[in-house]
């Protein structure tokens, strides 16, 4: 059973930094893509950043140049370095991981996993 456990959230002042970590356990494989999503109060969960197995990254426009996603494929861990944090970054941050496999029929299947989330609060 795959579990994703986030850590590193907390309370930080505007302009501060946090580094989130998400460690996957119970998996005997590497994920094709790992990433971060967030959900602010009263809003839908939104995309933040993803990174593929080979290191290709994608960021939401709102976090570009401020956030950096990285991963350790050996440890099956994904990180999110968050700099220059703003109050609007306040949200529960969720770790996500995808694994794409090919069935014997030739069809592709995607397994998707989510963590329980970690709270990030940016406030003075």
Backbone as a printed PyTorch tensor [residue, N CA C, xyz], in Angstrom:
tensor([[[  0.8500,  -1.1830,   0.0000],
         [  0.0000,   0.0000,   0.0000],
         [  0.8850,   1.2320,   0.0000]],

        [[  0.7270,   2.0620,  -1.0010],
         [  1.5210,   3.2670,  -1.1270],
         [  0.9510,   4.3580,  -0.2320]],

        [[  1.8320,   5.0090,   0.4810],
         [  1.4470,   6.1470,   1.2990],
         [  2.3710,   7.3140,   1.0070]],

        [[  1.7920,   8.4870,   0.8980],
         [  2.5390,   9.7140,   0.7240],
         [  2.3610,  10.5570,   1.9730]],

        [[  3.4600,  10.9480,   2.5740],
         [  3.4150,  11.7040,   3.8100],
         [  4.1290,  13.0240,   3.6200]],

        [[  3.3830,  14.1120,   3.7690],
         [  3.9440,  15.4460,   3.6310],
         [  4.4670,  15.9550,   4.9670]],

        [[  5.4350,  16.8280,   4.8870],
         [  5.9660,  17.4760,   6.0690],
         [  6.5570,  18.8170,   5.6660]],

        [[  6.7890,  19.6590,   6.6420],
         [  7.4380,  20.9360,   6.3920],
         [  6.5260,  22.1390,   6.4060]],

        [[  5.2380,  21.9230,   6.5170],
         [  4.3270,  23.0400,   6.5620],
         [  4.4110,  23.7700,   7.8800]],

        [[  3.7880,  24.9300,   7.9220],
         [  3.8000,  25.7100,   9.1340],
         [  3.3820,  27.1340,   8.8900]],

        [[  3.6510,  27.9620,   9.8770],
         [  3.3240,  29.3840,   9.8170],
         [  4.5780,  30.1770,   9.4860]],

        [[  4.4630,  31.0360,   8.5060],
         [  5.5980,  31.8430,   8.0840],
         [  5.1120,  33.2380,   7.7220]],

        [[  5.9620,  34.2170,   7.9280],
         [  5.6170,  35.5870,   7.5760],
         [  5.7460,  35.8130,   6.0750]],

        [[  5.0200,  36.7780,   5.5490],
         [  5.1800,  37.1020,   4.1270],
         [  6.6330,  37.3820,   3.7870]],

        [[  7.0690,  36.8440,   2.6640],
         [  8.4480,  36.9680,   2.2570],
         [  9.3410,  35.8610,   2.7580]],

        [[  8.8200,  35.0420,   3.6340],
         [  9.5920,  33.9460,   4.1780],
         [  9.6150,  32.7410,   3.2740]],

        [[ 10.2320,  31.6870,   3.7760],
         [ 10.4080,  30.4730,   2.9910],
         [ 10.0320,  29.2370,   3.7850]],

        [[  9.5930,  28.2490,   3.0750],
         [  9.3300,  26.9330,   3.6270],
         [  9.7510,  25.8910,   2.6120]],

        [[ 10.1190,  24.7440,   3.1070],
         [ 10.4560,  23.6310,   2.2440],
         [  9.5920,  22.4360,   2.6160]],

        [[  8.7500,  22.0430,   1.6930],
         [  7.8810,  20.9090,   1.9060],
         [  8.5260,  19.6410,   1.3820]],

        [[  8.2720,  18.5630,   2.0730],
         [  8.7630,  17.2630,   1.6510],
         [  7.6000,  16.2830,   1.5930]],

        [[  7.6940,  15.3640,   0.6890],
         [  6.7070,  14.3060,   0.5760],
         [  7.4390,  13.0060,   0.3230]],

        [[  7.3360,  12.1140,   1.2600],
         [  8.0170,  10.8300,   1.1660],
         [  7.0080,   9.7290,   0.8730]],

        [[  7.3040,   8.9590,  -0.1270],
         [  6.4610,   7.8280,  -0.4910],
         [  6.9940,   6.5640,   0.1590]],

        [[  6.1150,   5.8160,   0.7470],
         [  6.4890,   4.5530,   1.3640],
         [  5.5980,   3.4420,   0.8340]],

        [[  6.1060,   2.2360,   0.9210],
         [  5.3320,   1.0920,   0.4880],
         [  5.3210,   0.8600,  -1.0070]],

        [[  6.1750,   1.5450,  -1.7150],
         [  6.2370,   1.4000,  -3.1570],
         [  7.5590,   0.7730,  -3.5630]],

        [[  7.4720,  -0.1530,  -4.4810],
         [  8.6730,  -0.7660,  -5.0140],
         [  8.9950,  -0.2710,  -6.4020]],

        [[  8.5950,   0.9380,  -6.6780],
         [  8.7790,   1.5070,  -7.9980],
         [  8.9790,   3.0080,  -7.8970]],

        [[  9.4200,   3.5870,  -8.9600],
         [  9.5300,   5.0330,  -9.0660],
         [  8.2990,   5.5760,  -9.7750]],

        [[  7.8910,   6.7580,  -9.3790],
         [  6.7200,   7.3770,  -9.9680],
         [  7.0830,   8.1260, -11.2430]],

        [[  6.1690,   8.0980, -12.1860],
         [  6.3940,   8.8170, -13.4300],
         [  6.3230,  10.3130, -13.2250]],

        [[  5.4190,  10.7440, -12.3950],
         [  5.2910,  12.1580, -12.0850],
         [  4.9300,  12.3260, -10.6200]],

        [[  5.4940,  13.3310, -10.0150],
         [  5.1550,  13.6970,  -8.6600],
         [  4.9260,  15.1960,  -8.6360]],

        [[  4.1010,  15.6270,  -7.7250],
         [  3.8270,  17.0440,  -7.7100],
         [  3.1050,  17.5100,  -6.4680]],

        [[  2.7480,  18.7770,  -6.5220],
         [  2.0950,  19.4270,  -5.4150],
         [  0.8540,  20.1610,  -5.8990]],

        [[ -0.1870,  20.0460,  -5.1300],
         [ -1.4160,  20.7760,  -5.3350],
         [ -1.7720,  21.4600,  -4.0250]],

        [[ -2.6230,  22.4450,  -4.0890],
         [ -3.0070,  23.1310,  -2.8690],
         [ -4.4750,  23.5040,  -2.9150]],

        [[ -5.0360,  23.6430,  -1.7430],
         [ -6.4280,  24.0200,  -1.6260],
         [ -6.5670,  25.0620,  -0.5300]],

        [[ -6.9570,  26.2460,  -0.9340],
         [ -7.1910,  27.3320,  -0.0030],
         [ -8.6270,  27.2660,   0.4950]],

        [[ -8.9060,  27.8790,   1.6310],
         [-10.2710,  27.8610,   2.1610],
         [-11.2760,  28.4040,   1.1560]],

        [[-12.3360,  27.6570,   0.9430],
         [-13.3850,  28.0840,   0.0380],
         [-13.0690,  27.9530,  -1.4310]],

        [[-11.9450,  27.3580,  -1.7620],
         [-11.5560,  27.2160,  -3.1550],
         [-11.3000,  25.7590,  -3.5050]],

        [[-11.3160,  25.4860,  -4.7900],
         [-11.0150,  24.1490,  -5.2630],
         [ -9.5160,  23.8850,  -5.2240]],

        [[ -9.1910,  22.6280,  -5.1790],
         [ -7.7920,  22.2530,  -5.2160],
         [ -7.1890,  22.6590,  -6.5570]],

        [[ -6.0080,  23.2540,  -6.5060],
         [ -5.3810,  23.7400,  -7.7100],
         [ -3.9620,  23.2060,  -7.8580]],

        [[ -3.5450,  23.1640,  -9.0790],
         [ -2.2120,  22.7060,  -9.4240],
         [ -1.1630,  23.7060,  -8.9840]],

        [[ -0.0530,  23.2070,  -8.4590],
         [  1.0670,  24.0440,  -8.0760],
         [  2.2940,  23.7360,  -8.9330]],

        [[  2.7360,  22.4970,  -8.9020],
         [  3.9270,  22.1240,  -9.6490],
         [  4.0080,  20.6140,  -9.7770]],

        [[  4.6190,  20.1650, -10.8490],
         [  4.8770,  18.7480, -11.0340],
         [  6.2850,  18.5560, -11.5800]],

        [[  6.7760,  17.3640, -11.3920],
         [  8.0800,  17.0040, -11.9250],
         [  8.0340,  15.5530, -12.3720]],

        [[  8.5420,  15.3010, -13.5620],
         [  8.5540,  13.9600, -14.0980],
         [  9.7750,  13.2010, -13.6210]],

        [[  9.8120,  11.9340, -13.9430],
         [ 10.9150,  11.0880, -13.5410],
         [ 12.2520,  11.5980, -14.0550]],

        [[ 12.2350,  12.1420, -15.2640],
         [ 13.4700,  12.6220, -15.8590],
         [ 13.7370,  14.0960, -15.5810]],

        [[ 12.9560,  14.6930, -14.6890],
         [ 13.2690,  16.0270, -14.2290],
         [ 12.5750,  17.1750, -14.9200]],

        [[ 11.6700,  16.8970, -15.8140],
         [ 10.9160,  17.9790, -16.4380],
         [  9.9080,  18.5450, -15.4560]],

        [[  9.8700,  19.8500, -15.3620],
         [  9.0250,  20.5190, -14.3790],
         [  7.9490,  21.3590, -15.0390]],

        [[  6.9240,  21.5830, -14.2880],
         [  5.8260,  22.4340, -14.7160],
         [  5.3020,  23.1690, -13.4900]],

        [[  5.0470,  24.4670, -13.6500],
         [  4.6150,  25.2890, -12.5380],
         [  3.3710,  26.0790, -12.8870]],

        [[  2.5620,  26.3110, -11.8870],
         [  1.4850,  27.2550, -12.0460],
         [  2.0780,  28.6530, -12.1800]],

        [[  1.4230,  29.4870, -12.9620],
         [  1.9440,  30.8340, -13.1810],
         [  2.1030,  31.6110, -11.8750]],

        [[  1.2490,  31.3440, -10.9300],
         [  1.2600,  32.0920,  -9.6850],
         [  2.4730,  31.8080,  -8.8050]],

        [[  3.1830,  30.7190,  -9.0820],
         [  4.3140,  30.3560,  -8.2360],
         [  5.6340,  30.3290,  -8.9860]],

        [[  5.6110,  30.5740, -10.2750],
         [  6.8420,  30.5810, -11.0490],
         [  7.8220,  31.6050, -10.4950]],

        [[  9.0820,  31.2320, -10.4840],
         [ 10.1840,  32.0620, -10.0000],
         [ 10.2330,  32.1440,  -8.4800]],

        [[  9.2400,  31.6100,  -7.8150],
         [  9.2360,  31.6160,  -6.3610],
         [  9.3530,  30.2090,  -5.7780]],

        [[  8.7180,  29.2600,  -6.4280],
         [  8.7320,  27.8790,  -5.9490],
         [  9.6250,  27.0300,  -6.8410]],

        [[ 10.2440,  26.0430,  -6.2480],
         [ 11.0640,  25.1030,  -6.9920],
         [ 10.7270,  23.6850,  -6.5540]],

        [[ 10.3650,  22.8670,  -7.5120],
         [ 10.0730,  21.4750,  -7.2190],
         [ 11.2720,  20.6200,  -7.5920]],

        [[ 11.5230,  19.6140,  -6.7990],
         [ 12.6150,  18.6940,  -7.0690],
         [ 12.2390,  17.3240,  -6.5270]],

        [[ 12.9960,  16.3240,  -6.9070],
         [ 12.6930,  14.9780,  -6.4380],
         [ 13.9480,  14.1520,  -6.3100]],

        [[ 13.8650,  13.1860,  -5.4440],
         [ 14.9100,  12.2050,  -5.2560],
         [ 14.3080,  10.8690,  -5.6460]],

        [[ 14.6920,  10.3690,  -6.7940],
         [ 14.0950,   9.1430,  -7.3000],
         [ 14.4760,   7.9120,  -6.4870]],

        [[ 15.6450,   7.9470,  -5.8880],
         [ 16.0730,   6.8250,  -5.0750],
         [ 15.2280,   6.7280,  -3.8090]],

        [[ 14.9800,   7.8660,  -3.1930],
         [ 14.2160,   7.8990,  -1.9560],
         [ 12.7190,   8.0660,  -2.1810]],

        [[ 12.3120,   8.2320,  -3.4300],
         [ 10.9090,   8.4570,  -3.7520],
         [ 10.3270,   9.6130,  -2.9410]],

        [[ 11.0350,  10.7050,  -2.9950],
         [ 10.6490,  11.8920,  -2.2570],
         [ 10.6020,  13.0880,  -3.1930]],

        [[  9.5960,  13.8950,  -3.0230],
         [  9.4680,  15.1180,  -3.7970],
         [  9.4800,  16.3000,  -2.8360]],

        [[ 10.0910,  17.3850,  -3.2750],
         [ 10.2320,  18.5640,  -2.4460],
         [  9.6200,  19.7710,  -3.1380]],

        [[  9.2520,  20.7260,  -2.3360],
         [  8.7910,  21.9980,  -2.8580],
         [  9.4200,  23.1000,  -2.0230]],

        [[ 10.3870,  23.7710,  -2.6070],
         [ 11.0080,  24.9100,  -1.9590],
         [ 10.1860,  26.1420,  -2.2870]],

        [[  9.6690,  26.7850,  -1.2740],
         [  8.7990,  27.9280,  -1.4520],
         [  9.4750,  29.1630,  -0.8860]],

        [[  9.7680,  30.0970,  -1.7470],
         [ 10.3940,  31.3500,  -1.3540],
         [  9.4560,  32.5130,  -1.6280]],

        [[  9.7580,  33.6240,  -1.0040],
         [  8.9630,  34.8430,  -1.1890],
         [  7.4750,  34.5630,  -1.0270]],

        [[  7.1510,  33.8930,   0.0270],
         [  5.7750,  33.4840,   0.2470],
         [  4.8500,  34.6760,   0.4510]],

        [[  3.6560,  34.5230,  -0.0610],
         [  2.6370,  35.5460,   0.0190],
         [  1.4280,  35.0100,   0.7790]],

        [[  0.6320,  35.9010,   1.3480],
         [ -0.5670,  35.4340,   2.0450],
         [ -1.4690,  34.5710,   1.1700]],

        [[ -1.5140,  34.8540,  -0.1160],
         [ -2.3470,  34.0690,  -1.0140],
         [ -1.8180,  32.6620,  -1.2490]],

        [[ -0.6300,  32.3730,  -0.7550],
         [ -0.1030,  31.0170,  -0.8140],
         [ -0.6560,  30.1430,   0.3010]],

        [[ -1.3540,  30.7500,   1.2240],
         [ -1.9300,  30.0050,   2.3340],
         [ -2.8980,  28.9490,   1.8220]],

        [[ -2.6510,  27.7190,   2.2010],
         [ -3.4750,  26.6100,   1.7360],
         [ -2.9840,  25.3220,   2.3730]],

        [[ -3.7650,  24.2980,   2.2010],
         [ -3.2930,  22.9600,   2.5080],
         [ -2.6160,  22.4280,   1.2550]],

        [[ -1.3960,  22.0130,   1.3920],
         [ -0.6240,  21.5240,   0.2640],
         [ -0.6230,  20.0070,   0.2570]],

        [[ -0.9840,  19.4620,  -0.8790],
         [ -1.0970,  18.0230,  -1.0330],
         [ -0.0540,  17.4900,  -1.9950]],

        [[  0.5360,  16.4040,  -1.6150],
         [  1.4740,  15.7090,  -2.4760],
         [  0.7230,  14.7420,  -3.3800]],

        [[  1.1810,  14.6380,  -4.5970],
         [  0.5570,  13.7590,  -5.5740],
         [  1.6270,  12.9740,  -6.3150]],

        [[  1.2950,  11.7500,  -6.6490],
         [  2.2140,  10.9200,  -7.4200],
         [  1.4310,  10.0570,  -8.3830]],

        [[  1.9530,   9.9270,  -9.5750],
         [  1.3280,   9.1200, -10.6130],
         [  2.2890,   8.0430, -11.0880]],

        [[  1.7140,   6.9030, -11.3750],
         [  2.4740,   5.8270, -11.9700],
         [  1.7050,   5.2850, -13.1570]],

        [[  2.3290,   5.3080, -14.3010],
         [  1.7130,   4.8280, -15.5220],
         [  2.2700,   3.4590, -15.8770]],

        [[  1.3690,   2.5220, -16.0750],
         [  1.7650,   1.1690, -16.4310],
         [  1.0020,   0.7210, -17.6670]],

        [[  1.5370,  -0.3020, -18.2980],
         [  0.9020,  -0.8480, -19.4770],
         [  0.4410,  -2.2610, -19.1860]],

        [[ -0.8340,  -2.4880, -19.3860],
         [ -1.4150,  -3.7970, -19.1610],
         [ -1.0390,  -4.7370, -20.2970]],

        [[ -1.2840,  -6.0110, -20.0840],
         [ -0.9670,  -7.0030, -21.1020],
         [ -1.7540,  -6.7850, -22.3830]],

        [[ -2.9040,  -6.1680, -22.2620],
         [ -3.7220,  -5.8590, -23.4250],
         [ -3.1380,  -4.7360, -24.2680]],

        [[ -2.1820,  -4.0430, -23.7110],
         [ -1.5980,  -2.9080, -24.3860],
         [ -2.1370,  -1.5770, -23.9220]],

        [[ -3.1860,  -1.6150, -23.1460],
         [ -3.7720,  -0.3820, -22.6260],
         [ -2.9100,   0.1790, -21.5030]],

        [[ -2.9020,   1.4840, -21.4020],
         [ -2.1550,   2.1500, -20.3490],
         [ -3.0600,   2.4640, -19.1690]],

        [[ -2.5300,   2.2300, -17.9910],
         [ -3.2490,   2.5000, -16.7690],
         [ -2.4470,   3.4750, -15.9260]],

        [[ -3.1450,   4.3500, -15.2450],
         [ -2.5050,   5.3210, -14.3810],
         [ -2.9860,   5.1300, -12.9510]],

        [[ -2.0400,   4.9720, -12.0580],
         [ -2.3390,   4.9120, -10.6420],
         [ -1.9880,   6.2540, -10.0190]],

        [[ -2.9090,   6.7850,  -9.2820],
         [ -2.7510,   8.1060,  -8.7030],
         [ -2.8290,   8.0250,  -7.1850]],

        [[ -1.9000,   8.6860,  -6.5240],
         [ -1.8260,   8.6540,  -5.0760],
         [ -1.7910,  10.0680,  -4.5180]],

        [[ -2.3760,  10.2280,  -3.3520],
         [ -2.4280,  11.5210,  -2.6830],
         [ -2.0170,  11.4030,  -1.2280]],

        [[ -1.3600,  12.4420,  -0.7500],
         [ -1.0650,  12.5320,   0.6610],
         [ -2.2130,  13.1870,   1.4040]],

        [[ -2.0670,  13.2970,   2.7130],
         [ -3.1140,  13.8760,   3.5400],
         [ -3.0480,  15.3890,   3.6260]],

        [[ -1.9510,  15.9570,   3.1900],
         [ -1.8250,  17.3990,   3.1560],
         [ -1.0820,  17.9700,   4.3450]],

        [[ -0.4800,  19.1130,   4.1290],
         [  0.1870,  19.8470,   5.1820],
         [ -0.1880,  21.3150,   5.0650]],

        [[ -0.4750,  21.9210,   6.1900],
         [ -0.9600,  23.2950,   6.2070],
         [  0.1880,  24.2770,   6.0770]],

        [[  0.0280,  25.2090,   5.1600],
         [  0.9510,  26.3240,   5.0080],
         [  0.1720,  27.6040,   5.2290]],

        [[  0.5970,  28.3740,   6.1960],
         [ -0.0630,  29.6350,   6.5040],
         [  0.9440,  30.7590,   6.4140]],

        [[  0.6470,  31.7290,   5.5760],
         [  1.5180,  32.8820,   5.3900],
         [  0.7930,  34.0950,   5.9450]],

        [[  1.2770,  34.5810,   7.0510],
         [  0.6050,  35.6810,   7.7240],
         [  1.5860,  36.4100,   8.6260]],

        [[  1.3740,  37.7040,   8.7550],
         [  2.1740,  38.5040,   9.6620],
         [  1.5380,  38.5820,  11.0340]]])
